Structure formats: C-alpha cells, structure tokens
C-alpha cells in the first residue's frame, strides 16, 4: 500500500529509537489504519469510548501523583504506582505538545489484573484511538484495560 508522505512520516516516527527506545508498532504487521480501526471497533463492541478510557486513566494518573508510600490505594480496589522520569516525549502523530515521561502501574486487586501506561498513551488513546501495535512494550488490549479500570 502506498502511503502519503504525511502518513509515512508518522510511521517513521513510530520506529524503535526515533521517539522512544522500543517504538510504537511492536511486531504488528498490520497497517497503521488497520491497527486503529480494529481497536476502534473493539471499543464500540465493548460500549466504551476513547474518552471514557482516557478520563479514567487520567484520574488514576492524577491520583497517584499524591503517592506518599510506594503506591496508593484508590477506592479500596486499585493499587497504583507512578514513576516520573526526567524529560518530555512527543506524540508520533505530529502534534506540537509534549508529554511527561512517566510510567503508571495499576493493579486491580479484586480481579488481579495489572496494567501500565504513560501520559502519552492517554493522549494517543483519546486523540488517535491508538493503543500501539501488537508486541509493542506499552500495547494493551482494550478488553484488558477496560476490565482493569472500570
Ligand atoms: Zn497526538
């Protein structure tokens, strides 16, 4: 499939070592459009929107900033941990903004599900419906994340 130069630029930025060490596409052989469309359809079938997920992840991200111990327990059910790093990251979709480098880990204690994300993931889900390619370090399946945070 021939890509327009704009799309090619996005895909180039998603390669390992450009904006992030491990890249965004993992071992996924699908076209970027397909990755996004498949997850978009999956969200629809699970009756959640990109905003629902992004808002919920933002909630946990903000709450875990107040972490005093090694982690914070939220609503007696979620164990959340946030590690902030120096520096900022860019969105591979050619946006102007920058995002804090941080990793947020959440364990749903009741269901025993563990997930992790970065502030950039929240943006990419909300604005681009992009959950990263299969095999990517921060890829998460919409089912798993929905099951963990709602
Ligand atoms: Zn963006």
Coordinates of N, CA, C and O and ligand atoms in Angstrom, one line a residue:
X1 N 0.8 -1.2 0.0 CA 0.0 0.0 0.0 C 0.9 1.2 0.0 O 1.8 1.4 0.8
X2 N 0.6 2.2 -0.9 CA 1.4 3.4 -1.0 C 0.8 4.4 0.1 O -0.4 4.6 0.2
X3 N 1.7 5.0 0.8 CA 1.3 5.9 1.8 C 1.6 7.3 1.4 O 2.5 7.6 0.6
X4 N 0.7 8.2 1.8 CA 1.1 9.6 1.5 C 2.2 10.0 2.4 O 2.5 9.4 3.5
X5 N 3.0 11.1 2.1 CA 4.2 11.4 2.8 C 3.9 11.7 4.3 O 4.7 11.4 5.1
X6 N 2.7 12.3 4.5 CA 2.3 12.6 5.9 C 2.2 11.4 6.8 O 2.7 11.3 7.9
X7 N 1.5 10.3 6.2 CA 1.4 9.1 7.0 C 2.8 8.4 7.1 O 3.0 7.8 8.2
X8 N 3.5 8.4 6.1 CA 4.8 7.8 6.1 C 5.7 8.4 7.3 O 6.4 7.7 8.0
X9 N 5.5 9.7 7.4 CA 6.3 10.4 8.5 C 5.9 9.9 9.9 O 6.7 9.8 10.8
X10 N 4.6 9.7 10.0 CA 4.1 9.2 11.3 C 4.7 7.8 11.6 O 5.2 7.5 12.7
X11 N 4.6 6.9 10.6 CA 5.1 5.6 10.7 C 6.6 5.6 11.0 O 7.1 4.8 11.8
X12 N 7.3 6.5 10.3 CA 8.8 6.6 10.6 C 9.0 6.9 12.0 O 10.0 6.4 12.6
X13 N 8.2 7.8 12.6 CA 8.4 8.3 13.9 C 8.1 7.2 14.9 O 8.5 7.3 16.1
X14 N 7.3 6.2 14.5 CA 6.9 5.1 15.4 C 8.0 4.0 15.5 O 7.8 3.0 16.2
X15 N 9.0 4.1 14.7 CA 10.0 3.0 14.7 C 10.9 3.1 15.9 O 11.0 4.2 16.5
X16 N 11.4 2.0 16.3 CA 12.3 1.9 17.5 C 13.4 2.9 17.4 O 14.0 3.0 16.4
X17 N 13.7 3.6 18.5 CA 14.8 4.5 18.6 C 14.6 5.9 18.0 O 15.5 6.7 18.0
X18 N 13.4 6.2 17.5 CA 13.1 7.6 17.0 C 12.6 8.4 18.1 O 13.3 9.3 18.6
X19 N 11.4 8.2 18.5 CA 10.8 8.9 19.7 C 10.9 8.1 21.0 O 10.9 8.7 22.1
X20 N 10.9 6.8 20.9 CA 11.1 6.0 22.1 C 11.9 4.8 21.7 O 12.0 4.4 20.5
X21 N 12.6 4.3 22.7 CA 13.6 3.2 22.5 C 13.0 2.0 21.8 O 13.5 1.5 20.9
X22 N 11.8 1.6 22.2 CA 11.2 0.4 21.7 C 10.2 0.6 20.6 O 9.7 -0.3 19.9
X23 N 9.9 1.9 20.3 CA 8.9 2.2 19.2 C 7.5 1.9 19.6 O 7.2 1.5 20.8
X24 N 6.6 2.1 18.7 CA 5.2 2.0 19.0 C 4.4 0.9 18.3 O 3.3 0.6 18.5
X25 N 5.1 0.3 17.3 CA 4.3 -0.7 16.5 C 4.6 -2.1 16.8 O 3.9 -3.0 16.4
X26 N 5.6 -2.4 17.6 CA 5.9 -3.8 18.0 C 6.2 -4.7 16.8 O 6.9 -4.3 15.9
X27 N 5.6 -5.8 16.9 CA 5.8 -6.8 15.8 C 4.6 -6.8 14.9 O 4.3 -7.8 14.1
X28 N 3.8 -5.8 15.0 CA 2.5 -5.8 14.3 C 2.7 -5.6 12.8 O 3.3 -4.6 12.4
X29 N 2.2 -6.5 12.0 CA 2.4 -6.3 10.5 C 1.2 -5.6 9.9 O 1.2 -5.4 8.7
X30 N 0.2 -5.3 10.6 CA -1.0 -4.6 10.1 C -0.6 -3.2 9.8 O 0.3 -2.6 10.4
X31 N -1.3 -2.6 8.8 CA -1.2 -1.2 8.5 C -1.7 -0.4 9.7 O -2.6 -0.8 10.4
X32 N -1.1 0.8 9.9 CA -1.5 1.7 11.0 C -3.0 1.9 11.0 O -3.6 1.9 12.1
X33 N -3.6 2.1 9.8 CA -5.0 2.3 9.8 C -5.8 1.1 10.3 O -6.8 1.3 11.0
X34 N -5.3 -0.1 10.0 CA -6.0 -1.3 10.5 C -5.9 -1.4 12.0 O -6.8 -1.8 12.7
X35 N -4.7 -1.2 12.5 CA -4.5 -1.2 14.0 C -5.5 -0.3 14.7 O -6.2 -0.8 15.6
X36 N -5.6 0.9 14.2 CA -6.5 1.9 14.8 C -8.0 1.4 14.6 O -8.8 1.5 15.5
X37 N -8.3 1.0 13.4 CA -9.7 0.6 13.1 C -10.1 -0.6 13.9 O -11.2 -0.6 14.5
X38 N -9.3 -1.6 14.0 CA -9.6 -2.8 14.8 C -9.9 -2.4 16.3 O -10.9 -2.9 16.9
X39 N -9.1 -1.5 16.8 CA -9.3 -1.2 18.2 C -10.5 -0.3 18.4 O -11.2 -0.4 19.4
X40 N -10.7 0.6 17.4 CA -11.9 1.4 17.4 C -13.2 0.5 17.4 O -14.1 0.8 18.2
X41 N -13.2 -0.5 16.6 CA -14.4 -1.4 16.5 C -14.5 -2.2 17.8 O -15.6 -2.5 18.3
X42 N -13.4 -2.6 18.4 CA -13.4 -3.3 19.6 C -14.0 -2.5 20.8 O -14.8 -3.0 21.5
X43 N -13.6 -1.2 20.8 CA -14.2 -0.3 21.8 C -15.7 -0.2 21.7 O -16.4 -0.2 22.7
X44 N -16.1 -0.1 20.5 CA -17.5 0.1 20.2 C -18.3 -1.2 20.7 O -19.3 -1.1 21.3
X45 N -17.7 -2.3 20.4 CA -18.4 -3.6 20.8 C -18.4 -3.7 22.3 O -19.2 -4.4 22.9
X46 N -17.5 -3.0 23.0 CA -17.4 -3.1 24.5 C -18.1 -1.9 25.1 O -18.1 -1.7 26.3
X47 N -18.8 -1.1 24.3 CA -19.6 0.0 24.8 C -18.8 1.1 25.5 O -19.3 1.6 26.5
X48 N -17.5 1.3 25.2 CA -16.7 2.3 25.8 C -16.2 3.3 24.7 O -16.0 2.8 23.6
X49 N -16.0 4.5 25.1 CA -15.4 5.5 24.1 C -13.9 5.7 24.5 O -13.5 5.4 25.6
X50 N -13.2 6.3 23.5 CA -11.8 6.7 23.8 C -11.8 7.6 25.0 O -10.9 7.5 25.8
X51 N -12.8 8.5 25.1 CA -12.8 9.5 26.2 C -13.0 8.8 27.6 O -12.4 9.1 28.6
X52 N -13.9 7.8 27.6 CA -14.1 7.0 28.8 C -12.8 6.5 29.4 O -12.5 6.6 30.6
X53 N -12.1 5.9 28.5 CA -10.8 5.2 28.9 C -9.8 6.3 29.3 O -9.2 6.2 30.3
X54 N -9.6 7.3 28.4 CA -8.6 8.4 28.7 C -9.0 9.1 30.0 O -8.1 9.4 30.8
X55 N -10.2 9.4 30.3 CA -10.6 10.1 31.5 C -10.3 9.2 32.7 O -9.8 9.7 33.7
X56 N -10.6 8.0 32.6 CA -10.3 7.1 33.8 C -8.8 6.9 34.0 O -8.4 6.9 35.2
X57 N -8.1 6.8 33.0 CA -6.6 6.7 33.1 C -6.0 8.0 33.7 O -5.1 8.0 34.5
X58 N -6.6 9.1 33.2 CA -6.1 10.4 33.8 C -6.4 10.5 35.2 O -5.6 11.0 36.0
X59 N -7.6 10.0 35.6 CA -8.0 10.0 37.0 C -7.0 9.3 37.9 O -6.5 9.8 38.9
X60 N -6.6 8.1 37.5 CA -5.6 7.3 38.2 C -4.2 8.0 38.2 O -3.5 7.9 39.1
X61 N -3.9 8.6 37.0 CA -2.6 9.2 36.9 C -2.5 10.4 37.9 O -1.5 10.6 38.6
X62 N -3.6 11.2 37.9 CA -3.6 12.4 38.8 C -3.5 12.0 40.3 O -2.8 12.5 41.1
X63 N -4.3 11.0 40.6 CA -4.4 10.5 42.0 C -3.0 9.9 42.5 O -2.7 10.1 43.6
X64 N -2.4 9.3 41.6 CA -1.1 8.6 42.0 C 0.0 9.6 42.1 O 1.1 9.3 42.5
X65 N -0.2 10.9 41.7 CA 0.8 11.9 42.0 C 0.9 12.2 43.4 O 2.0 12.7 43.9
X66 N -0.1 11.9 44.2 CA -0.1 12.2 45.6 C 0.5 11.1 46.4 O 0.4 11.1 47.7
X67 N 1.0 10.1 45.7 CA 1.6 9.0 46.4 C 2.7 9.3 47.4 O 3.6 10.1 47.1
X68 N 2.5 8.9 48.6 CA 3.5 9.1 49.7 C 4.3 7.9 49.9 O 5.5 8.0 50.0
X69 N 3.7 6.8 50.0 CA 4.4 5.5 50.1 C 4.8 5.0 48.7 O 4.9 5.8 47.8
X70 N 5.1 3.7 48.6 CA 5.5 3.2 47.3 C 4.3 3.1 46.3 O 4.5 3.0 45.1
X71 N 3.1 3.2 46.9 CA 2.0 3.1 46.0 C 0.8 3.7 46.7 O 0.9 4.0 47.9
X72 N -0.3 3.9 46.0 CA -1.5 4.5 46.6 C -2.7 3.5 46.3 O -2.7 2.9 45.3
X73 N -3.5 3.4 47.4 CA -4.7 2.5 47.1 C -5.9 3.5 46.9 O -6.2 4.4 47.6
X74 N -6.6 3.2 45.8 CA -7.7 4.1 45.4 C -9.0 3.2 45.4 O -9.0 2.1 44.8
X75 N -10.0 3.8 46.0 CA -11.3 3.1 46.1 C -11.2 1.7 46.7 O -12.0 0.8 46.3
X76 N -10.3 1.4 47.5 CA -10.1 0.1 48.1 C -9.8 -1.1 47.1 O -9.9 -2.2 47.5
X77 N -9.6 -0.7 45.9 CA -9.6 -1.7 44.9 C -8.5 -1.6 43.9 O -8.1 -2.6 43.3
X78 N -7.9 -0.5 43.8 CA -6.8 -0.3 42.8 C -5.5 0.1 43.5 O -5.5 1.1 44.3
X79 N -4.5 -0.6 43.3 CA -3.2 -0.3 43.8 C -2.4 0.4 42.6 O -2.2 -0.2 41.6
X80 N -2.1 1.7 42.8 CA -1.5 2.4 41.7 C -0.1 3.0 42.1 O 0.1 3.5 43.3
X81 N 0.8 3.0 41.2 CA 2.1 3.4 41.4 C 2.6 4.2 40.2 O 2.2 3.9 39.1
X82 N 3.2 5.3 40.5 CA 3.7 6.2 39.4 C 5.2 6.5 39.5 O 5.6 6.9 40.6
X83 N 5.9 6.4 38.5 CA 7.3 6.7 38.5 C 7.5 7.8 37.4 O 7.1 7.6 36.2
X84 N 8.0 8.9 37.8 CA 8.2 10.0 36.9 C 9.7 10.1 36.5 O 10.6 10.0 37.3
X85 N 10.0 10.3 35.2 CA 11.3 10.4 34.7 C 11.6 11.8 34.2 O 10.7 12.6 34.0
X86 N 12.8 12.1 34.1 CA 13.2 13.4 33.5 C 12.9 13.5 32.0 O 13.0 12.5 31.3
X87 N 12.5 14.6 31.6 CA 12.4 14.8 30.1 C 10.9 14.7 29.7 O 10.0 14.4 30.4
X88 N 10.8 15.0 28.4 CA 9.4 15.0 27.8 C 9.4 14.1 26.5 O 10.5 13.9 25.9
X89 N 8.3 13.7 26.1 CA 8.2 12.9 24.9 C 7.2 13.6 23.9 O 6.3 14.4 24.3
X90 N 7.3 13.3 22.7 CA 6.5 13.9 21.6 C 5.5 12.8 21.1 O 5.7 11.6 21.1
X91 N 4.3 13.3 20.6 CA 3.4 12.4 20.0 C 3.8 12.1 18.6 O 4.2 13.0 17.8
X92 N 3.8 10.8 18.2 CA 4.3 10.5 16.9 C 3.3 11.0 15.8 O 3.7 11.0 14.6
X93 N 2.1 11.4 16.1 CA 1.2 11.9 15.1 C 1.4 13.3 14.8 O 0.4 14.1 14.5
X94 N 2.6 13.8 14.9 CA 3.0 15.2 14.5 C 2.2 16.3 15.2 O 1.8 17.2 14.6
X95 N 2.0 16.1 16.5 CA 1.3 17.1 17.3 C 2.4 18.0 17.9 O 3.5 17.6 18.1
X96 N 2.0 19.2 18.3 CA 3.0 20.1 18.8 C 3.3 19.9 20.3 O 4.4 20.2 20.8
X97 N 2.4 19.4 21.1 CA 2.5 19.3 22.5 C 3.6 18.3 22.9 O 4.1 17.5 22.2
X98 N 4.0 18.4 24.2 CA 4.9 17.4 24.8 C 4.2 16.8 26.0 O 3.3 17.3 26.6
X99 N 4.7 15.6 26.3 CA 4.1 14.8 27.4 C 5.2 14.4 28.4 O 6.3 14.1 28.0
X100 N 4.8 14.4 29.6 CA 5.7 14.0 30.7 C 6.1 12.6 30.5 O 5.3 11.7 30.1
X101 N 7.3 12.3 30.9 CA 7.8 10.9 30.9 C 7.5 10.3 32.2 O 8.0 10.7 33.3
X102 N 6.5 9.3 32.2 CA 6.2 8.7 33.5 C 5.6 7.3 33.2 O 5.1 7.1 32.1
X103 N 5.7 6.4 34.1 CA 5.0 5.1 34.0 C 4.1 5.0 35.1 O 4.5 5.2 36.3
X104 N 2.8 4.7 34.8 CA 1.9 4.5 35.9 C 1.5 3.0 35.8 O 1.1 2.5 34.7
X105 N 1.6 2.3 37.0 CA 1.2 0.9 37.0 C 0.0 0.8 37.9 O -0.1 1.4 39.0
X106 N -1.0 0.0 37.5 CA -2.2 -0.2 38.3 C -2.5 -1.7 38.4 O -2.4 -2.5 37.4
X107 N -2.8 -2.1 39.6 CA -3.2 -3.5 39.9 C -4.7 -3.4 40.4 O -4.9 -2.7 41.3
X108 N -5.5 -4.0 39.6 CA -6.9 -4.2 40.1 C -6.9 -5.4 41.1 O -6.7 -6.5 40.7
X109 N -7.0 -5.1 42.4 CA -6.7 -6.1 43.4 C -7.8 -7.2 43.4 O -7.6 -8.3 43.5
X110 N -9.1 -6.7 43.2 CA -10.2 -7.7 43.1 C -10.1 -8.7 42.0 O -10.3 -9.9 42.1
X111 N -9.7 -8.2 40.9 CA -9.6 -9.0 39.7 C -8.2 -9.6 39.4 O -8.0 -10.4 38.5
X112 N -7.3 -9.0 40.1 CA -5.9 -9.5 39.9 C -5.4 -9.2 38.5 O -4.9 -10.1 37.8
X113 N -5.6 -8.0 38.0 CA -5.1 -7.6 36.6 C -4.2 -6.5 36.8 O -4.4 -5.5 37.6
X114 N -3.0 -6.6 36.1 CA -2.1 -5.5 36.2 C -1.9 -4.9 34.8 O -1.7 -5.6 33.8
X115 N -1.9 -3.5 34.8 CA -1.7 -2.8 33.5 C -0.7 -1.7 33.8 O -0.5 -1.2 34.9
X116 N -0.1 -1.1 32.7 CA 0.7 0.1 32.9 C 0.5 0.9 31.7 O 0.2 0.5 30.6
X117 N 0.8 2.2 31.9 CA 0.6 3.2 30.7 C 1.5 4.4 31.0 O 2.1 4.5 32.1
X118 N 1.6 5.3 30.0 CA 2.3 6.5 30.1 C 1.3 7.7 29.8 O 0.3 7.4 29.2
X119 N 1.7 8.9 30.2 CA 0.8 10.0 29.8 C 0.6 10.1 28.3 O -0.5 10.5 27.8
X120 N 1.6 9.7 27.5 CA 1.4 9.7 26.1 C 0.4 8.7 25.6 O -0.4 9.0 24.7
X121 N 0.3 7.6 26.3 CA -0.7 6.6 25.9 C -2.1 7.2 26.1 O -3.0 7.0 25.2
X122 N -2.3 7.9 27.1 CA -3.6 8.5 27.4 C -4.0 9.5 26.2 O -5.1 9.4 25.7
X123 N -3.0 10.3 25.8 CA -3.2 11.2 24.7 C -3.5 10.4 23.4 O -4.4 10.7 22.7
X124 N -2.7 9.4 23.1 CA -2.9 8.6 21.9 C -4.2 7.9 21.8 O -4.8 7.7 20.8
X125 N -4.7 7.4 23.0 CA -6.0 6.8 23.0 C -7.1 7.8 22.8 O -8.0 7.6 21.9
X126 N -7.0 8.9 23.5 CA -8.0 9.9 23.4 C -8.1 10.6 22.0 O -9.2 10.7 21.4
X127 N -7.0 10.9 21.5 CA -7.0 11.7 20.2 C -6.9 10.8 19.0 O -7.3 11.2 17.9
X128 N -6.2 9.7 19.1 CA -5.9 8.9 17.9 C -6.5 7.5 17.9 O -6.3 6.7 16.9
X129 N -7.1 7.1 19.0 CA -7.6 5.7 19.2 C -6.5 4.7 18.9 O -6.7 3.7 18.3
X130 N -5.3 5.1 19.4 CA -4.1 4.3 19.1 C -3.6 3.6 20.4 O -3.2 4.3 21.3
X131 N -3.7 2.3 20.5 CA -3.3 1.5 21.6 C -2.0 0.9 21.4 O -1.6 0.0 22.2
X132 N -1.3 1.3 20.3 CA 0.0 0.7 19.9 C -0.2 -0.7 19.3 O -1.2 -1.3 19.4
X133 N 0.9 -1.0 18.5 CA 0.8 -2.3 17.8 C 1.1 -3.5 18.7 O 1.6 -3.4 19.8
X134 N 0.6 -4.6 18.2 CA 0.8 -5.8 19.0 C 2.3 -6.1 19.1 O 3.1 -6.0 18.2
X135 N 2.7 -6.5 20.4 CA 4.1 -6.7 20.6 C 4.9 -5.5 21.1 O 6.0 -5.6 21.5
X136 N 4.2 -4.3 21.0 CA 4.9 -3.1 21.5 C 4.9 -3.1 23.0 O 4.0 -3.7 23.6
X137 N 5.9 -2.5 23.6 CA 6.1 -2.5 25.0 C 4.8 -2.0 25.8 O 4.5 -2.6 26.8
X138 N 4.2 -1.0 25.3 CA 3.1 -0.4 26.0 C 1.7 -0.7 25.4 O 0.7 -0.1 25.7
X139 N 1.7 -1.7 24.5 CA 0.5 -2.1 23.9 C -0.4 -2.7 25.0 O 0.0 -3.5 25.8
X140 N -1.7 -2.2 25.0 CA -2.6 -3.0 25.9 C -3.9 -3.2 25.1 O -4.3 -2.4 24.3
X141 N -4.5 -4.4 25.3 CA -5.7 -4.7 24.7 C -6.8 -4.0 25.3 O -6.9 -4.0 26.5
X142 N -7.7 -3.4 24.5 CA -8.8 -2.7 25.1 C -9.6 -3.5 26.1 O -10.0 -3.0 27.1
X143 N -9.9 -4.8 25.8 CA -10.6 -5.6 26.8 C -10.0 -5.6 28.1 O -10.6 -5.5 29.2
X144 N -8.6 -5.8 28.1 CA -7.9 -6.0 29.4 C -8.0 -4.6 30.2 O -8.3 -4.6 31.4
X145 N -7.7 -3.6 29.4 CA -7.7 -2.3 30.1 C -9.1 -1.9 30.7 O -9.2 -1.5 31.8
X146 N -10.1 -2.2 29.9 CA -11.5 -1.9 30.3 C -11.8 -2.7 31.6 O -12.4 -2.2 32.6
X147 N -11.5 -4.0 31.5 CA -11.7 -4.9 32.6 C -11.0 -4.4 33.9 O -11.5 -4.5 35.0
X148 N -9.8 -3.9 33.7 CA -9.0 -3.4 34.8 C -9.5 -2.1 35.5 O -9.4 -2.0 36.7
X149 N -9.9 -1.2 34.7 CA -10.2 0.1 35.3 C -11.6 0.5 35.5 O -11.9 1.5 36.1
X150 N -12.6 -0.3 35.1 CA -14.0 0.0 35.3 C -14.6 -1.0 36.3 O -14.1 -2.1 36.4
Ligands
LIG1 ZN1 -1.2 13.3 19.1

